[in-house]
Amino acid sequence: MLDFSNCQLEILAVHQVGNQTNEMPLVLSESEINLADETLTGLLGQYFLSPFEALGEFYAFDTTRNEGVNPVLEQVAAIFSGGETFMKNSAAIATHLFEVSLLPQIKSGDLFVA
């Protein structure tokens, strides 16, 4: 069982990623969500982490073989490297998803980057 007791939600961005084939727009958040309310932070933490509690399987991915080929991995690495790049990189992830979601069956939805 995974232990999430030391997890803390610090920054959250929400973007709406549409499907350009179906003429649905990409709506990028201009600022991060205010997480000053402890109740909201607790609920969001539970919402994001509860699906992982029942997992019986773990996966490990080898990212060294295809360096420079995975744009989402590059954006996530930039987010975790620190600095003031969170909103820029979360918007880049949303933009990438919007650009590659060309099949009409792909539904639009919210992208949470936390």
mmCIF file with all atom_site columns, N, CA, C and O in Angstrom, residues 7-55:
data_model
loop_
_atom_site.group_PDB
_atom_site.id
_atom_site.type_symbol
_atom_site.label_atom_id
_atom_site.label_alt_id
_atom_site.label_comp_id
_atom_site.label_asym_id
_atom_site.label_entity_id
_atom_site.label_seq_id
_atom_site.pdbx_PDB_ins_code
_atom_site.Cartn_x
_atom_site.Cartn_y
_atom_site.Cartn_z
_atom_site.occupancy
_atom_site.B_iso_or_equiv
_atom_site.pdbx_formal_charge
_atom_site.auth_seq_id
_atom_site.auth_comp_id
_atom_site.auth_asym_id
_atom_site.auth_atom_id
_atom_site.pdbx_PDB_model_num
ATOM 1   N N  . CYS A 1 7  ? 2.414   13.779 1.288   1.00 0.00 ? 7  CYS A N  1
ATOM 2   C CA . CYS A 1 7  ? 2.106   14.510 0.051   1.00 0.00 ? 7  CYS A CA 1
ATOM 3   C C  . CYS A 1 7  ? 1.449   15.842 0.384   1.00 0.00 ? 7  CYS A C  1
ATOM 4   O O  . CYS A 1 7  ? 0.625   15.936 1.287   1.00 0.00 ? 7  CYS A O  1
ATOM 5   N N  . GLN A 1 8  ? 1.820   16.836 -0.374  1.00 0.00 ? 8  GLN A N  1
ATOM 6   C CA . GLN A 1 8  ? 1.252   18.164 -0.168  1.00 0.00 ? 8  GLN A CA 1
ATOM 7   C C  . GLN A 1 8  ? 1.032   18.813 -1.526  1.00 0.00 ? 8  GLN A C  1
ATOM 8   O O  . GLN A 1 8  ? 1.944   18.876 -2.353  1.00 0.00 ? 8  GLN A O  1
ATOM 9   N N  . LEU A 1 9  ? -0.178  19.297 -1.755  1.00 0.00 ? 9  LEU A N  1
ATOM 10  C CA . LEU A 1 9  ? -0.512  19.978 -2.999  1.00 0.00 ? 9  LEU A CA 1
ATOM 11  C C  . LEU A 1 9  ? -0.109  21.439 -2.852  1.00 0.00 ? 9  LEU A C  1
ATOM 12  O O  . LEU A 1 9  ? -0.611  22.145 -1.996  1.00 0.00 ? 9  LEU A O  1
ATOM 13  N N  . GLU A 1 10 ? 0.819   21.879 -3.696  1.00 0.00 ? 10 GLU A N  1
ATOM 14  C CA . GLU A 1 10 ? 1.331   23.240 -3.592  1.00 0.00 ? 10 GLU A CA 1
ATOM 15  C C  . GLU A 1 10 ? 0.852   24.146 -4.714  1.00 0.00 ? 10 GLU A C  1
ATOM 16  O O  . GLU A 1 10 ? 0.586   25.319 -4.497  1.00 0.00 ? 10 GLU A O  1
ATOM 17  N N  . ILE A 1 11 ? 0.786   23.607 -5.937  1.00 0.00 ? 11 ILE A N  1
ATOM 18  C CA . ILE A 1 11 ? 0.422   24.420 -7.097  1.00 0.00 ? 11 ILE A CA 1
ATOM 19  C C  . ILE A 1 11 ? -0.545  23.613 -7.955  1.00 0.00 ? 11 ILE A C  1
ATOM 20  O O  . ILE A 1 11 ? -0.375  22.407 -8.123  1.00 0.00 ? 11 ILE A O  1
ATOM 21  N N  . LEU A 1 12 ? -1.542  24.287 -8.505  1.00 0.00 ? 12 LEU A N  1
ATOM 22  C CA . LEU A 1 12 ? -2.520  23.623 -9.364  1.00 0.00 ? 12 LEU A CA 1
ATOM 23  C C  . LEU A 1 12 ? -2.906  24.542 -10.510 1.00 0.00 ? 12 LEU A C  1
ATOM 24  O O  . LEU A 1 12 ? -3.196  25.720 -10.303 1.00 0.00 ? 12 LEU A O  1
ATOM 25  N N  . ALA A 1 13 ? -2.892  23.983 -11.711 1.00 0.00 ? 13 ALA A N  1
ATOM 26  C CA . ALA A 1 13 ? -3.371  24.701 -12.895 1.00 0.00 ? 13 ALA A CA 1
ATOM 27  C C  . ALA A 1 13 ? -4.423  23.823 -13.561 1.00 0.00 ? 13 ALA A C  1
ATOM 28  O O  . ALA A 1 13 ? -4.301  22.597 -13.581 1.00 0.00 ? 13 ALA A O  1
ATOM 29  N N  . VAL A 1 14 ? -5.450  24.450 -14.092 1.00 0.00 ? 14 VAL A N  1
ATOM 30  C CA . VAL A 1 14 ? -6.509  23.728 -14.794 1.00 0.00 ? 14 VAL A CA 1
ATOM 31  C C  . VAL A 1 14 ? -6.657  24.342 -16.180 1.00 0.00 ? 14 VAL A C  1
ATOM 32  O O  . VAL A 1 14 ? -6.846  25.553 -16.305 1.00 0.00 ? 14 VAL A O  1
ATOM 33  N N  . HIS A 1 15 ? -6.545  23.509 -17.188 1.00 0.00 ? 15 HIS A N  1
ATOM 34  C CA . HIS A 1 15 ? -6.696  23.944 -18.571 1.00 0.00 ? 15 HIS A CA 1
ATOM 35  C C  . HIS A 1 15 ? -7.805  23.117 -19.216 1.00 0.00 ? 15 HIS A C  1
ATOM 36  O O  . HIS A 1 15 ? -7.995  21.947 -18.872 1.00 0.00 ? 15 HIS A O  1
ATOM 37  N N  . GLN A 1 16 ? -8.526  23.691 -20.149 1.00 0.00 ? 16 GLN A N  1
ATOM 38  C CA . GLN A 1 16 ? -9.551  22.984 -20.915 1.00 0.00 ? 16 GLN A CA 1
ATOM 39  C C  . GLN A 1 16 ? -8.966  22.641 -22.274 1.00 0.00 ? 16 GLN A C  1
ATOM 40  O O  . GLN A 1 16 ? -8.646  23.538 -23.050 1.00 0.00 ? 16 GLN A O  1
ATOM 41  N N  . VAL A 1 17 ? -8.814  21.348 -22.530 1.00 0.00 ? 17 VAL A N  1
ATOM 42  C CA . VAL A 1 17 ? -8.232  20.892 -23.788 1.00 0.00 ? 17 VAL A CA 1
ATOM 43  C C  . VAL A 1 17 ? -9.352  20.369 -24.672 1.00 0.00 ? 17 VAL A C  1
ATOM 44  O O  . VAL A 1 17 ? -9.969  19.354 -24.369 1.00 0.00 ? 17 VAL A O  1
ATOM 45  N N  . GLY A 1 18 ? -9.607  21.099 -25.739 1.00 0.00 ? 18 GLY A N  1
ATOM 46  C CA . GLY A 1 18 ? -10.634 20.696 -26.687 1.00 0.00 ? 18 GLY A CA 1
ATOM 47  C C  . GLY A 1 18 ? -10.058 19.806 -27.775 1.00 0.00 ? 18 GLY A C  1
ATOM 48  O O  . GLY A 1 18 ? -8.892  19.420 -27.742 1.00 0.00 ? 18 GLY A O  1
ATOM 49  N N  . ASN A 1 19 ? -10.893 19.503 -28.750 1.00 0.00 ? 19 ASN A N  1
ATOM 50  C CA . ASN A 1 19 ? -10.478 18.709 -29.896 1.00 0.00 ? 19 ASN A CA 1
ATOM 51  C C  . ASN A 1 19 ? -10.624 19.596 -31.118 1.00 0.00 ? 19 ASN A C  1
ATOM 52  O O  . ASN A 1 19 ? -11.732 19.952 -31.511 1.00 0.00 ? 19 ASN A O  1
ATOM 53  N N  . GLN A 1 20 ? -9.501  19.939 -31.728 1.00 0.00 ? 20 GLN A N  1
ATOM 54  C CA . GLN A 1 20 ? -9.553  20.875 -32.850 1.00 0.00 ? 20 GLN A CA 1
ATOM 55  C C  . GLN A 1 20 ? -10.269 20.296 -34.064 1.00 0.00 ? 20 GLN A C  1
ATOM 56  O O  . GLN A 1 20 ? -10.859 21.038 -34.852 1.00 0.00 ? 20 GLN A O  1
ATOM 57  N N  . THR A 1 21 ? -10.282 18.971 -34.211 1.00 0.00 ? 21 THR A N  1
ATOM 58  C CA . THR A 1 21 ? -11.022 18.353 -35.304 1.00 0.00 ? 21 THR A CA 1
ATOM 59  C C  . THR A 1 21 ? -12.519 18.612 -35.161 1.00 0.00 ? 21 THR A C  1
ATOM 60  O O  . THR A 1 21 ? -13.231 18.801 -36.137 1.00 0.00 ? 21 THR A O  1
ATOM 61  N N  . ASN A 1 22 ? -12.993 18.625 -33.922 1.00 0.00 ? 22 ASN A N  1
ATOM 62  C CA . ASN A 1 22 ? -14.404 18.889 -33.638 1.00 0.00 ? 22 ASN A CA 1
ATOM 63  C C  . ASN A 1 22 ? -14.656 20.367 -33.348 1.00 0.00 ? 22 ASN A C  1
ATOM 64  O O  . ASN A 1 22 ? -15.701 20.724 -32.813 1.00 0.00 ? 22 ASN A O  1
ATOM 65  N N  . GLU A 1 23 ? -13.679 21.211 -33.670 1.00 0.00 ? 23 GLU A N  1
ATOM 66  C CA . GLU A 1 23 ? -13.758 22.658 -33.496 1.00 0.00 ? 23 GLU A CA 1
ATOM 67  C C  . GLU A 1 23 ? -14.014 23.072 -32.037 1.00 0.00 ? 23 GLU A C  1
ATOM 68  O O  . GLU A 1 23 ? -14.733 24.025 -31.766 1.00 0.00 ? 23 GLU A O  1
ATOM 69  N N  . MET A 1 24 ? -13.414 22.339 -31.115 1.00 0.00 ? 24 MET A N  1
ATOM 70  C CA . MET A 1 24 ? -13.479 22.684 -29.695 1.00 0.00 ? 24 MET A CA 1
ATOM 71  C C  . MET A 1 24 ? -12.173 23.377 -29.332 1.00 0.00 ? 24 MET A C  1
ATOM 72  O O  . MET A 1 24 ? -11.103 22.924 -29.717 1.00 0.00 ? 24 MET A O  1
ATOM 73  N N  . PRO A 1 25 ? -12.253 24.461 -28.583 1.00 0.00 ? 25 PRO A N  1
ATOM 74  C CA . PRO A 1 25 ? -11.053 25.284 -28.353 1.00 0.00 ? 25 PRO A CA 1
ATOM 75  C C  . PRO A 1 25 ? -10.136 24.747 -27.259 1.00 0.00 ? 25 PRO A C  1
ATOM 76  O O  . PRO A 1 25 ? -10.516 23.905 -26.446 1.00 0.00 ? 25 PRO A O  1
ATOM 77  N N  . LEU A 1 26 ? -8.949  25.288 -27.250 1.00 0.00 ? 26 LEU A N  1
ATOM 78  C CA . LEU A 1 26 ? -7.996  25.109 -26.157 1.00 0.00 ? 26 LEU A CA 1
ATOM 79  C C  . LEU A 1 26 ? -8.096  26.362 -25.293 1.00 0.00 ? 26 LEU A C  1
ATOM 80  O O  . LEU A 1 26 ? -7.906  27.471 -25.778 1.00 0.00 ? 26 LEU A O  1
ATOM 81  N N  . VAL A 1 27 ? -8.425  26.182 -24.014 1.00 0.00 ? 27 VAL A N  1
ATOM 82  C CA . VAL A 1 27 ? -8.547  27.315 -23.094 1.00 0.00 ? 27 VAL A CA 1
ATOM 83  C C  . VAL A 1 27 ? -7.489  27.142 -22.015 1.00 0.00 ? 27 VAL A C  1
ATOM 84  O O  . VAL A 1 27 ? -7.562  26.212 -21.205 1.00 0.00 ? 27 VAL A O  1
ATOM 85  N N  . LEU A 1 28 ? -6.509  28.033 -22.022 1.00 0.00 ? 28 LEU A N  1
ATOM 86  C CA . LEU A 1 28 ? -5.406  27.957 -21.063 1.00 0.00 ? 28 LEU A CA 1
ATOM 87  C C  . LEU A 1 28 ? -5.677  28.880 -19.890 1.00 0.00 ? 28 LEU A C  1
ATOM 88  O O  . LEU A 1 28 ? -6.060  30.039 -20.065 1.00 0.00 ? 28 LEU A O  1
ATOM 89  N N  . SER A 1 29 ? -5.459  28.358 -18.702 1.00 0.00 ? 29 SER A N  1
ATOM 90  C CA . SER A 1 29 ? -5.601  29.158 -17.490 1.00 0.00 ? 29 SER A CA 1
ATOM 91  C C  . SER A 1 29 ? -4.471  30.187 -17.440 1.00 0.00 ? 29 SER A C  1
ATOM 92  O O  . SER A 1 29 ? -3.329  29.886 -17.766 1.00 0.00 ? 29 SER A O  1
ATOM 93  N N  . GLU A 1 30 ? -4.797  31.393 -17.048 1.00 0.00 ? 30 GLU A N  1
ATOM 94  C CA . GLU A 1 30 ? -3.787  32.441 -16.978 1.00 0.00 ? 30 GLU A CA 1
ATOM 95  C C  . GLU A 1 30 ? -3.004  32.430 -15.671 1.00 0.00 ? 30 GLU A C  1
ATOM 96  O O  . GLU A 1 30 ? -1.915  32.973 -15.592 1.00 0.00 ? 30 GLU A O  1
ATOM 97  N N  . SER A 1 31 ? -3.589  31.836 -14.635 1.00 0.00 ? 31 SER A N  1
ATOM 98  C CA . SER A 1 31 ? -2.905  31.794 -13.341 1.00 0.00 ? 31 SER A CA 1
ATOM 99  C C  . SER A 1 31 ? -3.250  30.490 -12.641 1.00 0.00 ? 31 SER A C  1
ATOM 100 O O  . SER A 1 31 ? -4.202  29.803 -12.992 1.00 0.00 ? 31 SER A O  1
ATOM 101 N N  . GLU A 1 32 ? -2.463  30.185 -11.638 1.00 0.00 ? 32 GLU A N  1
ATOM 102 C CA . GLU A 1 32 ? -2.701  28.960 -10.883 1.00 0.00 ? 32 GLU A CA 1
ATOM 103 C C  . GLU A 1 32 ? -3.895  29.136 -9.943  1.00 0.00 ? 32 GLU A C  1
ATOM 104 O O  . GLU A 1 32 ? -4.292  30.262 -9.618  1.00 0.00 ? 32 GLU A O  1
ATOM 105 N N  . ILE A 1 33 ? -4.464  28.019 -9.512  1.00 0.00 ? 33 ILE A N  1
ATOM 106 C CA . ILE A 1 33 ? -5.608  28.023 -8.599  1.00 0.00 ? 33 ILE A CA 1
ATOM 107 C C  . ILE A 1 33 ? -5.119  28.380 -7.192  1.00 0.00 ? 33 ILE A C  1
ATOM 108 O O  . ILE A 1 33 ? -4.093  27.874 -6.735  1.00 0.00 ? 33 ILE A O  1
ATOM 109 N N  . ASN A 1 34 ? -5.861  29.238 -6.508  1.00 0.00 ? 34 ASN A N  1
ATOM 110 C CA . ASN A 1 34 ? -5.514  29.634 -5.148  1.00 0.00 ? 34 ASN A CA 1
ATOM 111 C C  . ASN A 1 34 ? -5.783  28.461 -4.205  1.00 0.00 ? 34 ASN A C  1
ATOM 112 O O  . ASN A 1 34 ? -6.922  28.018 -4.064  1.00 0.00 ? 34 ASN A O  1
ATOM 113 N N  . LEU A 1 35 ? -4.747  27.974 -3.555  1.00 0.00 ? 35 LEU A N  1
ATOM 114 C CA . LEU A 1 35 ? -4.864  26.827 -2.654  1.00 0.00 ? 35 LEU A CA 1
ATOM 115 C C  . LEU A 1 35 ? -4.735  27.230 -1.188  1.00 0.00 ? 35 LEU A C  1
ATOM 116 O O  . LEU A 1 35 ? -4.266  26.449 -0.364  1.00 0.00 ? 35 LEU A O  1
ATOM 117 N N  . ALA A 1 36 ? -5.173  28.433 -0.853  1.00 0.00 ? 36 ALA A N  1
ATOM 118 C CA . ALA A 1 36 ? -5.057  28.908 0.528   1.00 0.00 ? 36 ALA A CA 1
ATOM 119 C C  . ALA A 1 36 ? -6.025  28.201 1.468   1.00 0.00 ? 36 ALA A C  1
ATOM 120 O O  . ALA A 1 36 ? -5.758  28.080 2.659   1.00 0.00 ? 36 ALA A O  1
ATOM 121 N N  . ASP A 1 37 ? -7.134  27.716 0.957   1.00 0.00 ? 37 ASP A N  1
ATOM 122 C CA . ASP A 1 37 ? -8.144  27.044 1.788   1.00 0.00 ? 37 ASP A CA 1
ATOM 123 C C  . ASP A 1 37 ? -7.707  25.603 2.056   1.00 0.00 ? 37 ASP A C  1
ATOM 124 O O  . ASP A 1 37 ? -7.576  24.796 1.132   1.00 0.00 ? 37 ASP A O  1
ATOM 125 N N  . GLU A 1 38 ? -7.487  25.260 3.314   1.00 0.00 ? 38 GLU A N  1
ATOM 126 C CA . GLU A 1 38 ? -7.015  23.925 3.675   1.00 0.00 ? 38 GLU A CA 1
ATOM 127 C C  . GLU A 1 38 ? -8.049  22.847 3.347   1.00 0.00 ? 38 GLU A C  1
ATOM 128 O O  . GLU A 1 38 ? -7.683  21.725 3.001   1.00 0.00 ? 38 GLU A O  1
ATOM 129 N N  . THR A 1 39 ? -9.327  23.176 3.463   1.00 0.00 ? 39 THR A N  1
ATOM 130 C CA . THR A 1 39 ? -10.379 22.208 3.143   1.00 0.00 ? 39 THR A CA 1
ATOM 131 C C  . THR A 1 39 ? -10.327 21.858 1.656   1.00 0.00 ? 39 THR A C  1
ATOM 132 O O  . THR A 1 39 ? -10.390 20.688 1.284   1.00 0.00 ? 39 THR A O  1
ATOM 133 N N  . LEU A 1 40 ? -10.200 22.873 0.821   1.00 0.00 ? 40 LEU A N  1
ATOM 134 C CA . LEU A 1 40 ? -10.091 22.642 -0.619  1.00 0.00 ? 40 LEU A CA 1
ATOM 135 C C  . LEU A 1 40 ? -8.852  21.825 -0.946  1.00 0.00 ? 40 LEU A C  1
ATOM 136 O O  . LEU A 1 40 ? -8.920  20.867 -1.732  1.00 0.00 ? 40 LEU A O  1
ATOM 137 N N  . THR A 1 41 ? -7.737  22.162 -0.352  1.00 0.00 ? 41 THR A N  1
ATOM 138 C CA . THR A 1 41 ? -6.494  21.442 -0.601  1.00 0.00 ? 41 THR A CA 1
ATOM 139 C C  . THR A 1 41 ? -6.627  19.978 -0.190  1.00 0.00 ? 41 THR A C  1
ATOM 140 O O  . THR A 1 41 ? -6.183  19.079 -0.899  1.00 0.00 ? 41 THR A O  1
ATOM 141 N N  . GLY A 1 42 ? -7.255  19.728 0.950   1.00 0.00 ? 42 GLY A N  1
ATOM 142 C CA . GLY A 1 42 ? -7.464  18.350 1.409   1.00 0.00 ? 42 GLY A CA 1
ATOM 143 C C  . GLY A 1 42 ? -8.361  17.560 0.475   1.00 0.00 ? 42 GLY A C  1
ATOM 144 O O  . GLY A 1 42 ? -8.080  16.400 0.154   1.00 0.00 ? 42 GLY A O  1
ATOM 145 N N  . LEU A 1 43 ? -9.437  18.181 0.019   1.00 0.00 ? 43 LEU A N  1
ATOM 146 C CA . LEU A 1 43 ? -10.355 17.508 -0.907  1.00 0.00 ? 43 LEU A CA 1
ATOM 147 C C  . LEU A 1 43 ? -9.687  17.215 -2.245  1.00 0.00 ? 43 LEU A C  1
ATOM 148 O O  . LEU A 1 43 ? -9.861  16.132 -2.814  1.00 0.00 ? 43 LEU A O  1
ATOM 149 N N  . LEU A 1 44 ? -8.932  18.188 -2.746  1.00 0.00 ? 44 LEU A N  1
ATOM 150 C CA . LEU A 1 44 ? -8.232  17.977 -4.012  1.00 0.00 ? 44 LEU A CA 1
ATOM 151 C C  . LEU A 1 44 ? -7.177  16.886 -3.885  1.00 0.00 ? 44 LEU A C  1
ATOM 152 O O  . LEU A 1 44 ? -7.019  16.056 -4.788  1.00 0.00 ? 44 LEU A O  1
ATOM 153 N N  . GLY A 1 45 ? -6.455  16.881 -2.778  1.00 0.00 ? 45 GLY A N  1
ATOM 154 C CA . GLY A 1 45 ? -5.458  15.836 -2.552  1.00 0.00 ? 45 GLY A CA 1
ATOM 155 C C  . GLY A 1 45 ? -6.100  14.461 -2.541  1.00 0.00 ? 45 GLY A C  1
ATOM 156 O O  . GLY A 1 45 ? -5.591  13.515 -3.152  1.00 0.00 ? 45 GLY A O  1
ATOM 157 N N  . GLN A 1 46 ? -7.231  14.348 -1.873  1.00 0.00 ? 46 GLN A N  1
ATOM 158 C CA . GLN A 1 46 ? -7.956  13.074 -1.827  1.00 0.00 ? 46 GLN A CA 1
ATOM 159 C C  . GLN A 1 46 ? -8.459  12.700 -3.227  1.00 0.00 ? 46 GLN A C  1
ATOM 160 O O  . GLN A 1 46 ? -8.373  11.553 -3.643  1.00 0.00 ? 46 GLN A O  1
ATOM 161 N N  . TYR A 1 47 ? -8.964  13.680 -3.957  1.00 0.00 ? 47 TYR A N  1
ATOM 162 C CA . TYR A 1 47 ? -9.475  13.442 -5.309  1.00 0.00 ? 47 TYR A CA 1
ATOM 163 C C  . TYR A 1 47 ? -8.371  12.940 -6.244  1.00 0.00 ? 47 TYR A C  1
ATOM 164 O O  . TYR A 1 47 ? -8.573  12.006 -7.011  1.00 0.00 ? 47 TYR A O  1
ATOM 165 N N  . PHE A 1 48 ? -7.197  13.557 -6.173  1.00 0.00 ? 48 PHE A N  1
ATOM 166 C CA . PHE A 1 48 ? -6.106  13.188 -7.070  1.00 0.00 ? 48 PHE A CA 1
ATOM 167 C C  . PHE A 1 48 ? -5.421  11.884 -6.659  1.00 0.00 ? 48 PHE A C  1
ATOM 168 O O  . PHE A 1 48 ? -4.942  11.147 -7.512  1.00 0.00 ? 48 PHE A O  1
ATOM 169 N N  . LEU A 1 49 ? -5.340  11.600 -5.379  1.00 0.00 ? 49 LEU A N  1
ATOM 170 C CA . LEU A 1 49 ? -4.552  10.455 -4.920  1.00 0.00 ? 49 LEU A CA 1
ATOM 171 C C  . LEU A 1 49 ? -5.358  9.183  -4.677  1.00 0.00 ? 49 LEU A C  1
ATOM 172 O O  . LEU A 1 49 ? -4.798  8.090  -4.718  1.00 0.00 ? 49 LEU A O  1
ATOM 173 N N  . SER A 1 50 ? -6.654  9.285  -4.431  1.00 0.00 ? 50 SER A N  1
ATOM 174 C CA . SER A 1 50 ? -7.443  8.096  -4.104  1.00 0.00 ? 50 SER A CA 1
ATOM 175 C C  . SER A 1 50 ? -7.421  7.017  -5.190  1.00 0.00 ? 50 SER A C  1
ATOM 176 O O  . SER A 1 50 ? -7.448  5.825  -4.850  1.00 0.00 ? 50 SER A O  1
ATOM 177 N N  . PRO A 1 51 ? -7.366  7.342  -6.483  1.00 0.00 ? 51 PRO A N  1
ATOM 178 C CA . PRO A 1 51 ? -7.288  6.251  -7.475  1.00 0.00 ? 51 PRO A CA 1
ATOM 179 C C  . PRO A 1 51 ? -6.029  5.390  -7.343  1.00 0.00 ? 51 PRO A C  1
ATOM 180 O O  . PRO A 1 51 ? -6.028  4.233  -7.749  1.00 0.00 ? 51 PRO A O  1
ATOM 181 N N  . PHE A 1 52 ? -4.967  5.929  -6.767  1.00 0.00 ? 52 PHE A N  1
ATOM 182 C CA . PHE A 1 52 ? -3.719  5.180  -6.638  1.00 0.00 ? 52 PHE A CA 1
ATOM 183 C C  . PHE A 1 52 ? -3.718  4.243  -5.432  1.00 0.00 ? 52 PHE A C  1
ATOM 184 O O  . PHE A 1 52 ? -2.868  3.362  -5.347  1.00 0.00 ? 52 PHE A O  1
ATOM 185 N N  . GLU A 1 53 ? -4.647  4.424  -4.514  1.00 0.00 ? 53 GLU A N  1
ATOM 186 C CA . GLU A 1 53 ? -4.660  3.603  -3.298  1.00 0.00 ? 53 GLU A CA 1
ATOM 187 C C  . GLU A 1 53 ? -5.000  2.148  -3.592  1.00 0.00 ? 53 GLU A C  1
ATOM 188 O O  . GLU A 1 53 ? -4.530  1.252  -2.911  1.00 0.00 ? 53 GLU A O  1
ATOM 189 N N  . ALA A 1 54 ? -5.817  1.903  -4.586  1.00 0.00 ? 54 ALA A N  1
ATOM 190 C CA . ALA A 1 54 ? -6.255  0.539  -4.880  1.00 0.00 ? 54 ALA A CA 1
ATOM 191 C C  . ALA A 1 54 ? -5.375  -0.160 -5.908  1.00 0.00 ? 54 ALA A C  1
ATOM 192 O O  . ALA A 1 54 ? -5.631  -1.307 -6.253  1.00 0.00 ? 54 ALA A O  1
ATOM 193 N N  . LEU A 1 55 ? -4.354  0.515  -6.389  1.00 0.00 ? 55 LEU A N  1
ATOM 194 C CA . LEU A 1 55 ? -3.495  -0.101 -7.402  1.00 0.00 ? 55 LEU A CA 1
ATOM 195 C C  . LEU A 1 55 ? -2.720  -1.275 -6.829  1.00 0.00 ? 55 LEU A C  1
ATOM 196 O O  . LEU A 1 55 ? -2.108  -1.181 -5.783  1.00 0.00 ? 55 LEU A O  1
#
